[in-house]
Amino acid sequence: MLVVGFPVGQLQANCYVLAPHEGGPCVVVDPGQDAVDAVNGQLEKHGLTPEGVLLTHGHFDHVFSAGELCRAHGVPAWVHPADEYMIGDPGAALGPEGRQLFDGVSVTVPEDLRVLSGDTTLEIAGIRFTVHHAPGHTGGSMLFEAVTEEGGRLLLTGDTLFSGAIGRTDLPGGDHERILGTLSSKVLPLEDETAVLPGHGPTSTVGRERAGNPFLQDLRAPDDAAS
């Protein structure tokens, strides 16, 4: 599988392009601010054609360019319904003071915006994703898990899990206890070798985070808690 990640925008959010191989269909994950040129550059470099856009959550630094990208390529975008309201209102999850930053800012909403509710599966661009609802950073945060043809596993975590840290929960829709529950029930049960592709910062693995992430140290996977 081809996996290309690169930071975009003022907050350097990671945008990803995934494809089974070069010269074919692909999916774009979290095209944030100023992502269009960077994404199109990768599409041209690798001979890729996007079939859709996946959004790990609704914060502006992850979705800002989704509408423009979708319109340019005629593809849909997927988001959890709890975060759908943020797509056309980038200040919605920033509180009253944060909203002022986006006064007068116009955002293009994807014409074909679809919702993914609960835990489900989605096949797009020849890649089968297991979709996990992962509330905590926002009410509609999601994790996208995939298995490569080579047998490797990867997890796109958005702002739920980073290398050595977890997402903030002090913005509207955030909930610290819920994000800990998400990490316990959705991340810790995964294999140690699962690659973690976060919304900011460097990549990691579930095993590395299980061993060294201070926010995961006192958590237990459901099976462990029952034993």
mmCIF file of C-alpha atoms in Angstrom, residues 30-210:
data_model
loop_
_atom_site.group_PDB
_atom_site.id
_atom_site.type_symbol
_atom_site.label_atom_id
_atom_site.label_comp_id
_atom_site.label_asym_id
_atom_site.label_seq_id
_atom_site.Cartn_x
_atom_site.Cartn_y
_atom_site.Cartn_z
ATOM 1 C CA ASP A 30 -8.024 15.098 6.535
ATOM 2 C CA PRO A 31 -7.274 17.769 3.912
ATOM 3 C CA GLY A 32 -6.899 20.782 6.194
ATOM 4 C CA GLN A 33 -5.842 24.353 5.511
ATOM 5 C CA ASP A 34 -3.883 24.943 2.298
ATOM 6 C CA ALA A 35 -4.041 21.239 1.446
ATOM 7 C CA VAL A 36 -5.276 21.403 -2.150
ATOM 8 C CA ASP A 37 -1.965 22.127 -3.881
ATOM 9 C CA ALA A 38 -0.105 19.626 -1.701
ATOM 10 C CA VAL A 39 -2.665 16.893 -2.376
ATOM 11 C CA ASN A 40 -2.765 17.591 -6.105
ATOM 12 C CA GLY A 41 1.012 17.460 -6.183
ATOM 13 C CA GLN A 42 0.969 13.973 -4.680
ATOM 14 C CA LEU A 43 -1.779 12.860 -7.055
ATOM 15 C CA GLU A 44 0.300 13.966 -10.021
ATOM 16 C CA LYS A 45 3.529 12.519 -8.630
ATOM 17 C CA HIS A 46 2.046 9.066 -8.084
ATOM 18 C CA GLY A 47 -0.512 9.010 -10.893
ATOM 19 C CA LEU A 48 -3.470 8.786 -8.508
ATOM 20 C CA THR A 49 -7.164 9.549 -8.859
ATOM 21 C CA PRO A 50 -9.108 10.284 -5.645
ATOM 22 C CA GLU A 51 -12.343 8.426 -5.000
ATOM 23 C CA GLY A 52 -13.241 10.148 -1.747
ATOM 24 C CA VAL A 53 -12.206 12.054 1.352
ATOM 25 C CA LEU A 54 -12.284 10.708 4.916
ATOM 26 C CA LEU A 55 -12.492 13.118 7.851
ATOM 27 C CA THR A 56 -11.326 11.905 11.252
ATOM 28 C CA HIS A 57 -13.214 14.781 12.914
ATOM 29 C CA GLY A 58 -14.636 18.187 12.140
ATOM 30 C CA HIS A 59 -11.978 20.652 13.337
ATOM 31 C CA PHE A 60 -10.975 23.218 10.737
ATOM 32 C CA ASP A 61 -7.312 22.221 10.593
ATOM 33 C CA HIS A 62 -8.404 18.799 9.323
ATOM 34 C CA VAL A 63 -11.351 19.647 7.046
ATOM 35 C CA PHE A 64 -10.792 23.166 5.727
ATOM 36 C CA SER A 65 -9.960 22.143 2.143
ATOM 37 C CA ALA A 66 -12.309 19.155 1.948
ATOM 38 C CA GLY A 67 -15.045 20.950 0.039
ATOM 39 C CA GLU A 68 -12.696 22.488 -2.509
ATOM 40 C CA LEU A 69 -10.916 19.185 -3.059
ATOM 41 C CA CYS A 70 -14.157 17.222 -3.372
ATOM 42 C CA ARG A 71 -15.604 19.704 -5.838
ATOM 43 C CA ALA A 72 -12.470 19.720 -7.980
ATOM 44 C CA HIS A 73 -12.441 15.938 -8.292
ATOM 45 C CA GLY A 74 -16.179 15.232 -8.063
ATOM 46 C CA VAL A 75 -15.906 12.925 -5.053
ATOM 47 C CA PRO A 76 -17.787 12.554 -1.733
ATOM 48 C CA ALA A 77 -16.528 13.097 1.802
ATOM 49 C CA TRP A 78 -17.399 11.132 4.928
ATOM 50 C CA VAL A 79 -17.749 12.474 8.478
ATOM 51 C CA HIS A 80 -19.456 11.378 11.678
ATOM 52 C CA PRO A 81 -22.859 13.066 12.090
ATOM 53 C CA ALA A 82 -21.875 14.517 15.481
ATOM 54 C CA ASP A 83 -19.192 16.627 13.748
ATOM 55 C CA GLU A 84 -21.067 17.407 10.548
ATOM 56 C CA TYR A 85 -22.083 20.867 11.781
ATOM 57 C CA MET A 86 -18.443 21.984 11.905
ATOM 58 C CA ILE A 87 -17.688 21.445 8.220
ATOM 59 C CA GLY A 88 -19.167 24.732 7.035
ATOM 60 C CA ASP A 89 -18.531 26.607 10.278
ATOM 61 C CA PRO A 90 -14.828 26.407 11.139
ATOM 62 C CA GLY A 91 -15.222 28.361 14.377
ATOM 63 C CA ALA A 92 -18.023 26.184 15.725
ATOM 64 C CA ALA A 93 -15.843 24.044 17.977
ATOM 65 C CA LEU A 94 -13.551 26.799 19.198
ATOM 66 C CA GLY A 95 -15.821 28.562 21.691
ATOM 67 C CA PRO A 96 -16.969 32.203 21.547
ATOM 68 C CA GLU A 97 -13.484 33.731 21.475
ATOM 69 C CA GLY A 98 -12.166 31.290 18.895
ATOM 70 C CA ARG A 99 -15.107 31.905 16.587
ATOM 71 C CA GLN A 100 -13.970 35.471 16.091
ATOM 72 C CA LEU A 101 -10.941 34.163 14.214
ATOM 73 C CA PHE A 102 -13.213 33.023 11.407
ATOM 74 C CA ASP A 103 -15.520 36.006 11.086
ATOM 75 C CA GLY A 104 -16.087 36.553 7.392
ATOM 76 C CA VAL A 105 -14.260 33.370 6.351
ATOM 77 C CA SER A 106 -16.098 31.410 3.664
ATOM 78 C CA VAL A 107 -15.649 27.637 3.579
ATOM 79 C CA THR A 108 -16.696 25.338 0.747
ATOM 80 C CA VAL A 109 -18.775 22.418 2.011
ATOM 81 C CA PRO A 110 -18.531 19.135 0.069
ATOM 82 C CA GLU A 111 -21.578 18.835 -2.189
ATOM 83 C CA ASP A 112 -21.775 15.112 -1.407
ATOM 84 C CA LEU A 113 -21.166 14.947 2.340
ATOM 85 C CA ARG A 114 -21.981 11.523 3.762
ATOM 86 C CA VAL A 115 -22.157 10.372 7.367
ATOM 87 C CA LEU A 116 -20.609 7.355 9.073
ATOM 88 C CA SER A 117 -22.421 6.456 12.275
ATOM 89 C CA GLY A 118 -21.130 4.064 14.899
ATOM 90 C CA ASP A 119 -18.642 1.307 14.172
ATOM 91 C CA THR A 120 -18.851 0.140 10.562
ATOM 92 C CA THR A 121 -16.789 -0.681 7.481
ATOM 93 C CA LEU A 122 -16.187 1.314 4.329
ATOM 94 C CA GLU A 123 -14.483 0.200 1.135
ATOM 95 C CA ILE A 124 -13.098 2.986 -0.973
ATOM 96 C CA ALA A 125 -10.342 3.123 -3.598
ATOM 97 C CA GLY A 126 -9.816 -0.604 -3.163
ATOM 98 C CA ILE A 127 -9.061 -0.229 0.566
ATOM 99 C CA ARG A 128 -11.343 -1.695 3.208
ATOM 100 C CA PHE A 129 -11.489 0.488 6.312
ATOM 101 C CA THR A 130 -12.817 -0.550 9.681
ATOM 102 C CA VAL A 131 -14.376 2.609 11.089
ATOM 103 C CA HIS A 132 -14.417 3.139 14.847
ATOM 104 C CA HIS A 133 -16.464 5.896 16.472
ATOM 105 C CA ALA A 134 -13.924 7.420 18.853
ATOM 106 C CA PRO A 135 -15.513 10.223 20.921
ATOM 107 C CA GLY A 136 -13.464 12.313 23.294
ATOM 108 C CA HIS A 137 -11.500 14.891 21.318
ATOM 109 C CA THR A 138 -14.799 15.724 19.637
ATOM 110 C CA GLY A 139 -18.141 13.985 19.829
ATOM 111 C CA GLY A 140 -17.746 12.672 16.291
ATOM 112 C CA SER A 141 -14.081 11.704 16.164
ATOM 113 C CA MET A 142 -13.338 8.511 14.241
ATOM 114 C CA LEU A 143 -10.465 6.069 13.796
ATOM 115 C CA PHE A 144 -9.859 4.432 10.424
ATOM 116 C CA GLU A 145 -8.171 1.025 10.534
ATOM 117 C CA ALA A 146 -6.887 -0.795 7.445
ATOM 118 C CA VAL A 147 -4.865 -3.873 6.562
ATOM 119 C CA THR A 148 -2.347 -3.636 3.737
ATOM 120 C CA GLU A 149 -1.914 -6.271 1.041
ATOM 121 C CA GLU A 150 1.415 -7.091 2.669
ATOM 122 C CA GLY A 151 -0.349 -7.906 5.933
ATOM 123 C CA GLY A 152 0.570 -4.743 7.814
ATOM 124 C CA ARG A 153 -1.980 -2.848 9.854
ATOM 125 C CA LEU A 154 -2.434 0.888 10.133
ATOM 126 C CA LEU A 155 -4.658 3.170 12.186
ATOM 127 C CA LEU A 156 -5.465 6.758 11.246
ATOM 128 C CA THR A 157 -6.112 8.368 14.614
ATOM 129 C CA GLY A 158 -6.777 12.025 13.843
ATOM 130 C CA ASP A 159 -6.420 13.962 17.095
ATOM 131 C CA THR A 160 -7.392 11.054 19.348
ATOM 132 C CA LEU A 161 -3.883 9.628 19.725
ATOM 133 C CA PHE A 162 -0.462 11.113 19.007
ATOM 134 C CA SER A 163 3.073 9.883 19.545
ATOM 135 C CA GLY A 164 3.453 10.298 23.305
ATOM 136 C CA ALA A 165 0.216 12.226 23.806
ATOM 137 C CA ILE A 166 -3.533 12.297 23.242
ATOM 138 C CA GLY A 167 -5.917 14.917 21.896
ATOM 139 C CA ARG A 168 -7.068 17.909 23.902
ATOM 140 C CA THR A 169 -10.543 17.727 25.394
ATOM 141 C CA ASP A 170 -11.122 21.308 26.552
ATOM 142 C CA LEU A 171 -12.917 22.499 23.409
ATOM 143 C CA PRO A 172 -16.687 22.205 22.886
ATOM 144 C CA GLY A 173 -17.574 18.550 22.388
ATOM 145 C CA GLY A 174 -14.437 17.330 24.131
ATOM 146 C CA ASP A 175 -14.647 14.918 27.053
ATOM 147 C CA HIS A 176 -11.591 13.564 28.882
ATOM 148 C CA GLU A 177 -13.299 10.484 30.267
ATOM 149 C CA ARG A 178 -14.700 9.612 26.854
ATOM 150 C CA ILE A 179 -11.324 9.846 25.144
ATOM 151 C CA LEU A 180 -9.819 7.553 27.777
ATOM 152 C CA GLY A 181 -12.682 5.138 27.157
ATOM 153 C CA THR A 182 -12.007 5.300 23.433
ATOM 154 C CA LEU A 183 -8.313 4.583 23.907
ATOM 155 C CA SER A 184 -9.080 1.678 26.230
ATOM 156 C CA SER A 185 -11.754 0.040 24.082
ATOM 157 C CA LYS A 186 -10.657 0.897 20.522
ATOM 158 C CA VAL A 187 -6.858 1.297 20.566
ATOM 159 C CA LEU A 188 -5.400 -0.923 23.278
ATOM 160 C CA PRO A 189 -6.935 -4.148 21.885
ATOM 161 C CA LEU A 190 -5.049 -3.679 18.596
ATOM 162 C CA GLU A 191 -1.829 -5.506 17.768
ATOM 163 C CA ASP A 192 1.424 -3.879 18.868
ATOM 164 C CA GLU A 193 2.659 -3.712 15.255
ATOM 165 C CA THR A 194 -0.278 -1.558 14.148
ATOM 166 C CA ALA A 195 1.125 1.677 12.690
ATOM 167 C CA VAL A 196 -0.356 4.830 14.200
ATOM 168 C CA LEU A 197 -0.817 7.660 11.695
ATOM 169 C CA PRO A 198 -1.804 10.649 13.838
ATOM 170 C CA GLY A 199 -3.344 14.000 13.035
ATOM 171 C CA HIS A 200 -0.222 15.883 14.130
ATOM 172 C CA GLY A 201 3.394 14.935 14.622
ATOM 173 C CA PRO A 202 5.347 11.771 13.836
ATOM 174 C CA THR A 203 4.018 8.284 13.271
ATOM 175 C CA SER A 204 4.208 5.589 15.939
ATOM 176 C CA THR A 205 2.870 2.110 16.689
ATOM 177 C CA VAL A 206 0.260 0.847 19.120
ATOM 178 C CA GLY A 207 2.957 -1.112 20.933
ATOM 179 C CA ARG A 208 5.169 1.934 21.344
ATOM 180 C CA GLU A 209 2.281 3.990 22.696
ATOM 181 C CA ARG A 210 1.141 1.175 24.970
#
